[in-house]
PDB file of C-alpha atoms and ligand atoms in Angstrom:
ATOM      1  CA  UNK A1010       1.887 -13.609 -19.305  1.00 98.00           C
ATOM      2  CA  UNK A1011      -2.024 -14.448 -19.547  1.00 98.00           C
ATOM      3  CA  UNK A1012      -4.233 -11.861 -18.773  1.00 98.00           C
ATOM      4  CA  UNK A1013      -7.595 -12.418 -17.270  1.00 98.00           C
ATOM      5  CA  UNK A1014     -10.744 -10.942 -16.482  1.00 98.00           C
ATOM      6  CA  UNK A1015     -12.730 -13.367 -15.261  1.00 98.00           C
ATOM      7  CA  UNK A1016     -12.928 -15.153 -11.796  1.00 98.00           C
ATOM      8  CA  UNK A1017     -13.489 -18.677 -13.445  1.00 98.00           C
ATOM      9  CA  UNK A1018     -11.071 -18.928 -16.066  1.00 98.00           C
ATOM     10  CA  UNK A1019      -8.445 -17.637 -12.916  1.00 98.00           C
ATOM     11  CA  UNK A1020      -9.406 -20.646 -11.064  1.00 98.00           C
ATOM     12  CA  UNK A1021      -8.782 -22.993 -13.405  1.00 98.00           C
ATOM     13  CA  UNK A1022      -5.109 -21.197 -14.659  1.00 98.00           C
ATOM     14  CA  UNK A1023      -3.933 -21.238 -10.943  1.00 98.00           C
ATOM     15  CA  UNK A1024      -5.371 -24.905 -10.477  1.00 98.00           C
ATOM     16  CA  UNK A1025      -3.414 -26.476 -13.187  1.00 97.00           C
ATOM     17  CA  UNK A1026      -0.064 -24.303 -11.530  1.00 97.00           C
ATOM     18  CA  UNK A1027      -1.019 -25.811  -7.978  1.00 97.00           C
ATOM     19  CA  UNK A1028      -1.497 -29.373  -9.419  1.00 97.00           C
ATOM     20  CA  UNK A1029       2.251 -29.158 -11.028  1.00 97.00           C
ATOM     21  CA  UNK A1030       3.338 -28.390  -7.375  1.00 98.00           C
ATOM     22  CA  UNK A1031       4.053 -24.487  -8.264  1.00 98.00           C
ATOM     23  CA  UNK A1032       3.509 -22.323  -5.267  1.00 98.00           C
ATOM     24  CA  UNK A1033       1.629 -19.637  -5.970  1.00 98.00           C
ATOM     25  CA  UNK A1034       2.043 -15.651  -5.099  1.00 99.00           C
ATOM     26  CA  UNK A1035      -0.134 -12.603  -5.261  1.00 99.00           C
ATOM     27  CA  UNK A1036       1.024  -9.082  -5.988  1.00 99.00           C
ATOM     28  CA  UNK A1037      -2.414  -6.871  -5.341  1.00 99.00           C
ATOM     29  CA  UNK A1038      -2.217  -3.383  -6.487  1.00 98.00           C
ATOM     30  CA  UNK A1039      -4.512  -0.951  -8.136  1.00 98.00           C
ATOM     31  CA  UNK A1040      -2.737  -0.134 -11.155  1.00 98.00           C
ATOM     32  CA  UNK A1041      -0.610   2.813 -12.637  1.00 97.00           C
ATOM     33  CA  UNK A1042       2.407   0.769 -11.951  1.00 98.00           C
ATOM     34  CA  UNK A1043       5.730   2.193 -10.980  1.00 98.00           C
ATOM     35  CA  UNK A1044       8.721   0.764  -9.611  1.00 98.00           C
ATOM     36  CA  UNK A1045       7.566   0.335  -6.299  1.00 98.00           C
ATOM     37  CA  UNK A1046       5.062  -1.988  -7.262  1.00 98.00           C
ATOM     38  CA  UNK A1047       7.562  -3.799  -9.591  1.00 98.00           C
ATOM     39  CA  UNK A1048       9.827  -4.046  -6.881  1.00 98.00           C
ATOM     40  CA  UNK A1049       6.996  -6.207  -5.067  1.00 98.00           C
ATOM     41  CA  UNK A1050       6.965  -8.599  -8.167  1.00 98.00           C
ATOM     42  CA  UNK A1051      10.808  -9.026  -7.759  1.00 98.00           C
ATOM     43  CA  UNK A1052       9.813  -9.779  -3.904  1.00 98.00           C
ATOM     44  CA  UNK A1053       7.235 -12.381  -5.041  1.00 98.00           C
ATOM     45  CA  UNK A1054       8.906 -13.957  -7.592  1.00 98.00           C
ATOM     46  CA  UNK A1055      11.735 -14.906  -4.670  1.00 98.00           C
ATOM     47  CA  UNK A1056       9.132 -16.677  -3.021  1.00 98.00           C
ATOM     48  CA  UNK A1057       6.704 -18.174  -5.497  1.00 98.00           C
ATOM     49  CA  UNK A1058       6.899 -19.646  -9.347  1.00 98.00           C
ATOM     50  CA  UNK A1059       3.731 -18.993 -10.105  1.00 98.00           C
ATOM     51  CA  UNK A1060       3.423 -14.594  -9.594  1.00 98.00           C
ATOM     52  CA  UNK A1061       0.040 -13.310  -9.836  1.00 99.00           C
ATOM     53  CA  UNK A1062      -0.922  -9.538 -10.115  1.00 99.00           C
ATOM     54  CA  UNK A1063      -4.208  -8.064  -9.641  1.00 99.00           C
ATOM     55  CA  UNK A1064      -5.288  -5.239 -11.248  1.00 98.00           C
ATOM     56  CA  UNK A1065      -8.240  -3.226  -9.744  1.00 98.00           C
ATOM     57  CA  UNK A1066      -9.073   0.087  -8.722  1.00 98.00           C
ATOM     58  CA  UNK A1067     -11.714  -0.906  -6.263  1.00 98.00           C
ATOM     59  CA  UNK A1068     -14.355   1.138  -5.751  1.00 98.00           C
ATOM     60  CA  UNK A1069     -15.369   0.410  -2.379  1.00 98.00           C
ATOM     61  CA  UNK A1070     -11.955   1.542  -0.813  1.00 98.00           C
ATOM     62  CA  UNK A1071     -12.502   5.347  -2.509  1.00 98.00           C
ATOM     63  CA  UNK A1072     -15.068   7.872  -0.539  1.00 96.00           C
ATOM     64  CA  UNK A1073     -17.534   9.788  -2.098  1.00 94.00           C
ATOM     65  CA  UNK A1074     -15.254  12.962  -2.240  1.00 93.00           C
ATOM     66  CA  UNK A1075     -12.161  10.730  -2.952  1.00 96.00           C
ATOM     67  CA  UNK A1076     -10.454  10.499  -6.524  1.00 95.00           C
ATOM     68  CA  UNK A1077     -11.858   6.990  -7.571  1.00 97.00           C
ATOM     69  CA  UNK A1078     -13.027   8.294 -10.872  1.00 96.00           C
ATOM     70  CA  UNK A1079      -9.630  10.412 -11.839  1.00 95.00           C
ATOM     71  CA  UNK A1080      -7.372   7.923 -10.559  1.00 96.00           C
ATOM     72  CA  UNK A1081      -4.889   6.899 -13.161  1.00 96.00           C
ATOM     73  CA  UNK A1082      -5.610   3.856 -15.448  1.00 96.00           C
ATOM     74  CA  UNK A1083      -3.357   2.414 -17.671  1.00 96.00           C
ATOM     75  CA  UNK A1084      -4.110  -0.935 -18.313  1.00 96.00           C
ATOM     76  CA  UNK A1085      -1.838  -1.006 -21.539  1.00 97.00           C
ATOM     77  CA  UNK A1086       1.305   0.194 -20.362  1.00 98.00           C
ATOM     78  CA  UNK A1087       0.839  -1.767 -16.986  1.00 98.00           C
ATOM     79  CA  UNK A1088       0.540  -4.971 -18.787  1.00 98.00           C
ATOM     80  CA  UNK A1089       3.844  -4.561 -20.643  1.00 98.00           C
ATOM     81  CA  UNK A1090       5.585  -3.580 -16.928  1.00 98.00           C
ATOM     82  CA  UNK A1091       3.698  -6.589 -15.180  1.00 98.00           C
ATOM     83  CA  UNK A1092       5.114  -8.958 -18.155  1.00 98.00           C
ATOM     84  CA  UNK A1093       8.557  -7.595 -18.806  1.00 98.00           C
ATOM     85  CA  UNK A1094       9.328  -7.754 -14.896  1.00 98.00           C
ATOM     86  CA  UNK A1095       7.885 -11.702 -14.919  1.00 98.00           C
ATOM     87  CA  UNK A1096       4.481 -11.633 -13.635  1.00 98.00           C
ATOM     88  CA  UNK A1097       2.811 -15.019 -14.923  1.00 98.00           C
ATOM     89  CA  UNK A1098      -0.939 -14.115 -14.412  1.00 98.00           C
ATOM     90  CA  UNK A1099      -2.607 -10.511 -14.861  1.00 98.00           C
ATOM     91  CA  UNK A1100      -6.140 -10.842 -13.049  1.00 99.00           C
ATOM     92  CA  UNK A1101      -7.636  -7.581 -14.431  1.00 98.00           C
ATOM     93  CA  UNK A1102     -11.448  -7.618 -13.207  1.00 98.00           C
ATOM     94  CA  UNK A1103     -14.566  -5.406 -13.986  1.00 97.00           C
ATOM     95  CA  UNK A1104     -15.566  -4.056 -10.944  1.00 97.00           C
ATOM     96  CA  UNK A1105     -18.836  -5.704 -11.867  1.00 97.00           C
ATOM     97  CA  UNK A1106     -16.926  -9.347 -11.701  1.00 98.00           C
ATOM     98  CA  UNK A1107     -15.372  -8.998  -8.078  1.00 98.00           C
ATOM     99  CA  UNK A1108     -18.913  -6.931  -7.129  1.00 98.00           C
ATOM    100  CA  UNK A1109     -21.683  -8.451  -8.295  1.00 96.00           C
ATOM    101  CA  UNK A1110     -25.296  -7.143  -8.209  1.00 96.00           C
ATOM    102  CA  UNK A1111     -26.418  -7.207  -4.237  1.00 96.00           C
ATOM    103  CA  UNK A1112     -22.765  -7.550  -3.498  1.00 96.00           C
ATOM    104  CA  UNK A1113     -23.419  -6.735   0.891  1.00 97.00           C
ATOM    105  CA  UNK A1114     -20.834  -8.224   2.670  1.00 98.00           C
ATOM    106  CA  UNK A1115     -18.088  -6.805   3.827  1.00 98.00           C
ATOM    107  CA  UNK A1116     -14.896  -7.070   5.850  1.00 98.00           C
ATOM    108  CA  UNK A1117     -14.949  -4.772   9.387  1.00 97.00           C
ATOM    109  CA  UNK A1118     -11.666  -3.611  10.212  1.00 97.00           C
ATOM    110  CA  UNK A1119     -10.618  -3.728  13.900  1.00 93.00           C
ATOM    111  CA  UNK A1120     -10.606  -0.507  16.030  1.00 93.00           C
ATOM    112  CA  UNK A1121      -7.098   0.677  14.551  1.00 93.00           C
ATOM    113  CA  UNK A1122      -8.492   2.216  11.323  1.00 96.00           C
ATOM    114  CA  UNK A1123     -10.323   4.711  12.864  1.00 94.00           C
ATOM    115  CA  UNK A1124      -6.864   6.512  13.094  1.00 96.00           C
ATOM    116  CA  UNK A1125      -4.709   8.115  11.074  1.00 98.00           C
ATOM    117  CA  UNK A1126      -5.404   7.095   7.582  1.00 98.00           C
ATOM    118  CA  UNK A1127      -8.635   5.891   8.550  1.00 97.00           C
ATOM    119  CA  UNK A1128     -10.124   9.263  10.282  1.00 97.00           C
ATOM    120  CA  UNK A1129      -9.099  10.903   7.302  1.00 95.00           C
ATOM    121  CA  UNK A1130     -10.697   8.478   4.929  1.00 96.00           C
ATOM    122  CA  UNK A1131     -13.941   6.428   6.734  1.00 96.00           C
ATOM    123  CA  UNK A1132     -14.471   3.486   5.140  1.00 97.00           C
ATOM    124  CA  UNK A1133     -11.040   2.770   3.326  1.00 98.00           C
ATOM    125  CA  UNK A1134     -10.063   0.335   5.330  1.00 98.00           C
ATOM    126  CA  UNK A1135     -12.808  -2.008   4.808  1.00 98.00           C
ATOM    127  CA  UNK A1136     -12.943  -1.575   1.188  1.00 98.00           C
ATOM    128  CA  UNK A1137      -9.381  -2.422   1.126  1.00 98.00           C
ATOM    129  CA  UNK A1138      -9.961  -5.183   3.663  1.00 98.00           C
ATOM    130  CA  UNK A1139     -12.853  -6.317   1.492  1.00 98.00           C
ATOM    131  CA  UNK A1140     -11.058  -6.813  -1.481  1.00 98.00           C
ATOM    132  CA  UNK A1141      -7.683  -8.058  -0.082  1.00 99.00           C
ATOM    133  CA  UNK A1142     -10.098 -10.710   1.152  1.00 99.00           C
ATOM    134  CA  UNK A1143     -12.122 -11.663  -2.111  1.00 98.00           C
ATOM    135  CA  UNK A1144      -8.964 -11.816  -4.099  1.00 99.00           C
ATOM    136  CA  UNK A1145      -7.152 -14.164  -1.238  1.00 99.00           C
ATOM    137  CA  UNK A1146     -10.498 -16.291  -1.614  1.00 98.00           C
ATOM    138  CA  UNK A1147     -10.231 -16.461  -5.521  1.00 98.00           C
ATOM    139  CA  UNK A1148      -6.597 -16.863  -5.764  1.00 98.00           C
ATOM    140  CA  UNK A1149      -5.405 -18.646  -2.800  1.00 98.00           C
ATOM    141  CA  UNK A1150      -2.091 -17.625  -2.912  1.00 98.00           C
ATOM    142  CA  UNK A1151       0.519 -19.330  -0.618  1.00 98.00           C
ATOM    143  CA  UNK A1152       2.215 -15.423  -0.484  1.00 98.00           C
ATOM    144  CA  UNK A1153       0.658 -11.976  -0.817  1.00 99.00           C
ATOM    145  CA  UNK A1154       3.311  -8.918  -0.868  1.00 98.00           C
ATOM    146  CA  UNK A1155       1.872  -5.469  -0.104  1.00 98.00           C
ATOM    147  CA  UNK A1156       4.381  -2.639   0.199  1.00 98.00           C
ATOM    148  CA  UNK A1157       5.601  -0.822   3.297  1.00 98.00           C
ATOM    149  CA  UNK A1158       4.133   2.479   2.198  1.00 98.00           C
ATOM    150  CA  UNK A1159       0.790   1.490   3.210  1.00 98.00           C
ATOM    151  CA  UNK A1160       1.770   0.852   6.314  1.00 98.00           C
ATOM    152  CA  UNK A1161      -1.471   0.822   8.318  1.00 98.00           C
ATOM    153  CA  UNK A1162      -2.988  -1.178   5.279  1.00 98.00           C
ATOM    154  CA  UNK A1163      -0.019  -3.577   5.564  1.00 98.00           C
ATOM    155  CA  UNK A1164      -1.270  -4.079   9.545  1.00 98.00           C
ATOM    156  CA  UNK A1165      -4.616  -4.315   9.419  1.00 98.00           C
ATOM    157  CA  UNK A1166      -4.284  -6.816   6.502  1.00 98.00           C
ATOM    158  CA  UNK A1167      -1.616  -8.917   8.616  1.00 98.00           C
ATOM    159  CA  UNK A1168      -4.865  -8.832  11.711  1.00 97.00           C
ATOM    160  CA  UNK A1169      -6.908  -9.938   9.430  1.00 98.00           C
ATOM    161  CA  UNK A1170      -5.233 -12.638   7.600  1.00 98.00           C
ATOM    162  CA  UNK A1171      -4.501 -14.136  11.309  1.00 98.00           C
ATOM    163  CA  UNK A1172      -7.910 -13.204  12.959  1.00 97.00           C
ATOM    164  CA  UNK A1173      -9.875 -14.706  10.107  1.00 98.00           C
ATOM    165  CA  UNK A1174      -6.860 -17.887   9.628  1.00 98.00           C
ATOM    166  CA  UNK A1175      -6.465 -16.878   5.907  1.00 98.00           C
ATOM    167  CA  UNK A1176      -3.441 -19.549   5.754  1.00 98.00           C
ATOM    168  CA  UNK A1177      -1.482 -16.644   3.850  1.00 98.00           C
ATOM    169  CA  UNK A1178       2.273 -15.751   4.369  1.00 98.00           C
ATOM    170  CA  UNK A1179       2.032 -11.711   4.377  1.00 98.00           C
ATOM    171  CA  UNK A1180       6.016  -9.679   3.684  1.00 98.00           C
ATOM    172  CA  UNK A1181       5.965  -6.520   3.628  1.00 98.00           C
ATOM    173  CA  UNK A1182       8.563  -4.920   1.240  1.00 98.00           C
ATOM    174  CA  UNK A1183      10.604  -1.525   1.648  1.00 97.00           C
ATOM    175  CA  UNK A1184       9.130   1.528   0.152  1.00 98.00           C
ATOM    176  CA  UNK A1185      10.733   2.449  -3.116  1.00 98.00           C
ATOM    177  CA  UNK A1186      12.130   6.137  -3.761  1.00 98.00           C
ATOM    178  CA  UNK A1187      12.964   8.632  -6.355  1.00 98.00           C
ATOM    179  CA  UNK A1188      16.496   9.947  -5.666  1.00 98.00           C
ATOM    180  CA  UNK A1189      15.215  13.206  -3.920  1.00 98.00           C
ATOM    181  CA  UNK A1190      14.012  10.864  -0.775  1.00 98.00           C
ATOM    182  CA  UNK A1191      10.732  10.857  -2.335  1.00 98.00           C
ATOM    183  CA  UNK A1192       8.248   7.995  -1.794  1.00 98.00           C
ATOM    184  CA  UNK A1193       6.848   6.008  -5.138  1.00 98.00           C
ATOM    185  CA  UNK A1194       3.105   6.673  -5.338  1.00 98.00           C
ATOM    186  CA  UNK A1195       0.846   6.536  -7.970  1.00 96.00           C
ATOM    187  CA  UNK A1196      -0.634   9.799  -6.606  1.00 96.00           C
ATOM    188  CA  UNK A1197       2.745  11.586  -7.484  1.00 97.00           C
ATOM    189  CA  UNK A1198       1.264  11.988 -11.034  1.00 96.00           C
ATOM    190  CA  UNK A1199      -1.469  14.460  -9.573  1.00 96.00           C
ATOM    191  CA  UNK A1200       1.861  16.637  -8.281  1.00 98.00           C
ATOM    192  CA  UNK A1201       2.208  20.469 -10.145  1.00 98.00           C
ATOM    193  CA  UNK A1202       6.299  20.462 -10.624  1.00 98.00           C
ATOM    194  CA  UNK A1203       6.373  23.319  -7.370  1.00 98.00           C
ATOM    195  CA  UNK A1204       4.416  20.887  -5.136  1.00 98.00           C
ATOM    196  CA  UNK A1205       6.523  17.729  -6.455  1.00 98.00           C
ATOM    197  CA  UNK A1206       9.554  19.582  -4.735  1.00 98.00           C
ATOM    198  CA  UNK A1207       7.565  20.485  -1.743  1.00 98.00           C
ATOM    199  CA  UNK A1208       6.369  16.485  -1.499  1.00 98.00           C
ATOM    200  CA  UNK A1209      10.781  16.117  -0.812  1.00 98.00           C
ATOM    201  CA  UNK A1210       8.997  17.672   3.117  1.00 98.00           C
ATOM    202  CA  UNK A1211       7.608  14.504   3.987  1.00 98.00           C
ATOM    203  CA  UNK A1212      10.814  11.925   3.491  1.00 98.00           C
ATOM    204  CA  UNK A1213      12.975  14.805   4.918  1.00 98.00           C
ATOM    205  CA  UNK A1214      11.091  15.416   8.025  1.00 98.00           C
ATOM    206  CA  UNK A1215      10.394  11.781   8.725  1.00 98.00           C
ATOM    207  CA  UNK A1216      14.184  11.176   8.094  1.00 98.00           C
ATOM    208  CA  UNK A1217      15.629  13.745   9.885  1.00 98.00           C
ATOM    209  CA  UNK A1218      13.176  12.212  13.223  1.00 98.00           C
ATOM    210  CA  UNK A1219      15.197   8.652  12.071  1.00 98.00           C
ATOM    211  CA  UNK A1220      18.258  10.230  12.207  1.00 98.00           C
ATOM    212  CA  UNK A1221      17.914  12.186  15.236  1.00 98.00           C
ATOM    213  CA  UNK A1222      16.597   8.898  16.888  1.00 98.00           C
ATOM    214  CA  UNK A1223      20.064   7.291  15.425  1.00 98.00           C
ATOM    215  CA  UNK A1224      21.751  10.385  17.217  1.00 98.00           C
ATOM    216  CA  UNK A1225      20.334   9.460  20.865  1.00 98.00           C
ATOM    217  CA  UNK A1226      17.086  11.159  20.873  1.00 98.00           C
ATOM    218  CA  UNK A1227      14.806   8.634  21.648  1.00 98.00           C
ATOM    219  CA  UNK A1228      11.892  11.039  23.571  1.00 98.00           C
ATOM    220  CA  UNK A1229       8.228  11.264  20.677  1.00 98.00           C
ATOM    221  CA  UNK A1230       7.925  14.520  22.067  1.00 98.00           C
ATOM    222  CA  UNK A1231      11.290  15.932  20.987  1.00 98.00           C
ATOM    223  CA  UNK A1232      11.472  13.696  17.879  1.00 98.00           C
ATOM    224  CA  UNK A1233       7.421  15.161  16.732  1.00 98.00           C
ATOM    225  CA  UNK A1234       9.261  18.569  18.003  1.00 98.00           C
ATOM    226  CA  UNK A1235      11.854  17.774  15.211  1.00 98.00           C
ATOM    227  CA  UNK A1236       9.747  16.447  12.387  1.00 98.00           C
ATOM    228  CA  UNK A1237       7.386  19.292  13.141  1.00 98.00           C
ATOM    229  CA  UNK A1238       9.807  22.053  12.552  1.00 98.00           C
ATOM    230  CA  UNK A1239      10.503  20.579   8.903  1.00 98.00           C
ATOM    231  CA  UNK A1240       7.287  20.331   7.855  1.00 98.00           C
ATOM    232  CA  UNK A1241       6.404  23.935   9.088  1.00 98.00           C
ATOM    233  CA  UNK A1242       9.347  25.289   7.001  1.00 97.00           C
ATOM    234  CA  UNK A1243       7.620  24.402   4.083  1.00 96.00           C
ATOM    235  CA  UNK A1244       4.385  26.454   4.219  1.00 93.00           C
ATOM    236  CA  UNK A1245       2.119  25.287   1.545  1.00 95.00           C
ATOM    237  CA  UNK A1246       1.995  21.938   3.074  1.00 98.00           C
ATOM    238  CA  UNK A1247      -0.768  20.574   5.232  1.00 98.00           C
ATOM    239  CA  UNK A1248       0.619  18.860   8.089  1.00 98.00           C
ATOM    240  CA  UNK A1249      -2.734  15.718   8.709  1.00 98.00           C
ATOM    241  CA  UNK A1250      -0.298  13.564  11.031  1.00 98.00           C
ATOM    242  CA  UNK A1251       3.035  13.345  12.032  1.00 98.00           C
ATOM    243  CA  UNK A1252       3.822  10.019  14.601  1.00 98.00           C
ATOM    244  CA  UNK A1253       5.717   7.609  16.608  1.00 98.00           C
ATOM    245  CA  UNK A1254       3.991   4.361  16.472  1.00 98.00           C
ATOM    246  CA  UNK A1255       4.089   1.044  18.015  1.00 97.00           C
ATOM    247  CA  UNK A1256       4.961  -1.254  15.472  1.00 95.00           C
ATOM    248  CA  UNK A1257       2.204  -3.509  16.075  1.00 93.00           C
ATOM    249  CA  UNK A1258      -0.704  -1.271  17.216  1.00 93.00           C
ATOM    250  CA  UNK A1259       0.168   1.561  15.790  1.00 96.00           C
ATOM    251  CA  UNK A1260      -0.728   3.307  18.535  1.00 96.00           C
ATOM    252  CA  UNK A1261       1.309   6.460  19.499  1.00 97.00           C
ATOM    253  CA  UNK A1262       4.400   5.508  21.230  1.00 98.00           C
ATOM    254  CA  UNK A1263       5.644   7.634  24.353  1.00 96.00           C
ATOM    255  CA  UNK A1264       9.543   6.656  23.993  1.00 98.00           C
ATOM    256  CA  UNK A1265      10.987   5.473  20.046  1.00 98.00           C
ATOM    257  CA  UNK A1266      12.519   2.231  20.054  1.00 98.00           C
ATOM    258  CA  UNK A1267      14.113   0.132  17.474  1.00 97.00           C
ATOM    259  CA  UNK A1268      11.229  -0.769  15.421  1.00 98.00           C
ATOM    260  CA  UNK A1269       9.333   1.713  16.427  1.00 98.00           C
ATOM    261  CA  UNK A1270       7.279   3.526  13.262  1.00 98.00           C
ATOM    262  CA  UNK A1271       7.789   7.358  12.425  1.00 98.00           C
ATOM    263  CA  UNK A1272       4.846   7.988   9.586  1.00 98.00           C
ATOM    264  CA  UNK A1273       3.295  10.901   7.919  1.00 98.00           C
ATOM    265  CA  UNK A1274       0.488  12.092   6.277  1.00 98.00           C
ATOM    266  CA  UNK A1275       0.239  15.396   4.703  1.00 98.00           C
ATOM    267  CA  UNK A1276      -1.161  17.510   2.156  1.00 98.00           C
ATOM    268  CA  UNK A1277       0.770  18.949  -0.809  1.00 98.00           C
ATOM    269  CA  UNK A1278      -1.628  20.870  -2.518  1.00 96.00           C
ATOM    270  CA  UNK A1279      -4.824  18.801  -3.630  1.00 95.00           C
ATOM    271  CA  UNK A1280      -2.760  15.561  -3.351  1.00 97.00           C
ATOM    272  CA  UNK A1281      -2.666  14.009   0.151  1.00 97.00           C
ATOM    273  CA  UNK A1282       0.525  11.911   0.376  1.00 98.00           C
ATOM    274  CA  UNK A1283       1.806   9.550   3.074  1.00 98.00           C
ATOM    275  CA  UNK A1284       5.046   8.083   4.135  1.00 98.00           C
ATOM    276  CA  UNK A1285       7.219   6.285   6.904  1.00 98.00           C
ATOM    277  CA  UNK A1286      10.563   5.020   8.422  1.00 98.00           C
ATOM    278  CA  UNK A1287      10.681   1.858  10.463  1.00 98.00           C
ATOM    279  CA  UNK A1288      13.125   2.603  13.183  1.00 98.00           C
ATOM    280  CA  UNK A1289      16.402   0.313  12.903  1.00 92.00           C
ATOM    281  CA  UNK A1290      14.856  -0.928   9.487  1.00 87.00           C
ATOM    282  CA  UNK A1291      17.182  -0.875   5.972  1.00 76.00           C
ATOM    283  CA  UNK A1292      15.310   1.889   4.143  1.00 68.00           C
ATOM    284  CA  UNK A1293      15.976   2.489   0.183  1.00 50.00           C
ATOM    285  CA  UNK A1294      17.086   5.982   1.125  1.00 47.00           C
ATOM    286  CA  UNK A1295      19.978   4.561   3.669  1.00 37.00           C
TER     287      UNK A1295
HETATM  288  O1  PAF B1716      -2.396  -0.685  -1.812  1.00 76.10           O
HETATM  289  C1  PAF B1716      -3.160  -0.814  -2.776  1.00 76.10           C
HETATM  290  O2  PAF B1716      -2.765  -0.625  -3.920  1.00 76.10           O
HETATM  291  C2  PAF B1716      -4.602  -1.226  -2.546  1.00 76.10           C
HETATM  292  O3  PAF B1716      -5.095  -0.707  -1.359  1.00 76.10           O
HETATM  293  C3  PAF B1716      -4.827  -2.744  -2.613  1.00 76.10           C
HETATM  294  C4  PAF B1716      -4.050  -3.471  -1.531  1.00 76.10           C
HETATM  295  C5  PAF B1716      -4.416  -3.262  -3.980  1.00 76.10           C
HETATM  296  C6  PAF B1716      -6.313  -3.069  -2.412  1.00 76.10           C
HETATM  297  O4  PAF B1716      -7.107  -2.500  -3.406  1.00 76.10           O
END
């Protein structure tokens, strides 16, 4: 695996793998790898021979009150995951490389990150939309994987590739969880062991909606009902959303369907977590 820093030197590495005919795939992430990113090399690698992973906690995506500067780093350890699952190229920036001095442009999301996620955390979405951009720009890839986690991320990234004709494949890959139903995060790590088992609220409440909707029940108001009644068992947990979605809007959706998106946001503690279930959708928890 060859690990670089620099924009130049990437160039030139993923120019010599285009001119052998190699197509070319990029894994972002922002470090403190776990399975469920590893999982999204595995995805990539099925689609690309060249795998690239990028390595950044980006600034721009992380409010002022937000956990940019605590937010684990591990840049050892993730290069021996990111090379013993197969990635080829580690692009592993300086935020001064990808944000130069007078850096001003920036990517606006569309109207749908002003909800959820987004009213929780202004300005996320165009950091991440920002640098999703720059790093399609300096590595061209033919694939980009993000997980299914993220899933308003995964959206408004999918909008933007085709409103600005980024000529970029995007898959989205099923979340990743620990045995107890719990969803892979990086944040986990922040968890005390009592609010680790009182994260297990989110994946049961959302699951228990899926099931339920599996069962007949295909009215938002009695599924929220539902997934609402879980969460409030568990009293030291902040409920922030709890939704049907349209798939493709994310906007709330009066009646589920298949497809339809149940997702959650909550807090456990300090440590705001989210989660979802894509209605009809294999899920790692099945
Ligand atoms: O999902 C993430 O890890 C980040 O938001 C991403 C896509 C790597 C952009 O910084």
């Amino acid at each position: 695996m060859q690990v670089i820093e620099r924009i130049e030197p990437l160039r030139i590495a993923l120019a010599e793998s285009r001119r052998g005919g190699e197509r070319i795939a990029l894994v972002p992430t922002l470090g403190a790898l776990h399975e469920g990113h590893l999982a999204l090399v595995d995805r990539a690698r099925e689609r690309a021979a060249c795998v690239v992973m990028s390595l950044f906690v980006n600034p721009l995506q992380f409010g002022p009150d937000e956990d940019f500067a605590r937010y684990p780093r591990d840049r050892e350890g993730d290069g021996r995951l990111a090379e013993a699952r197969g990635v080829d190229i580690l692009f592993a920036p300086q935020p001064d490389e990808l944000y130069r001095a007078g850096h001003t442009v920036t990517v606006a999301p569309n109207a749908l990150a002003s909800r959820w996620d987004g009213a929780s955390r202004p300005g996320h979405f165009t950091g991440v939309l920002t640098v999703v951009a720059k790093l399609f720009n300096i590595v061209q890839p033919d694939v980009a994987i993000f997980g299914q986690k993220d899933i308003q991320q995964a959206t408004l990234i999918r909008a933007m590739v085709r409103d600005l004709d980024f000529p970029i494949e995007i898959i989205v890959a099923p979340t990743v969880r620990e045995p107890d139903g719990v969803a892979l995060s990086s944040r986990n790590a922040y968890l005390s062991a009592p609010d680790r088992k009182r994260a297990r609220v989110l994946s049961r409440a959302i699951f228990a909606m899926r099931d339920a909707f599996d069962g007949g029940e295909h009215s938002t108001v009695a599924l929220e009902s539902l997934g609402n009644a879980v969460v409030r068992a568990e009293r030291k947990v902040q409920l922030e959303y709890l939704a049907v979605m349209n798939p493709d809007t994310l906007e709330p959706a009066p009646v589920a369907a298949q497809g339809s998106i149940i997702a959650i946001a909550a807090r456990v503690g300090t440590t705001r977590l989210i989660d979802n279930v894509i209605l009809g959708a294999p899920d790692s928890s099945a």
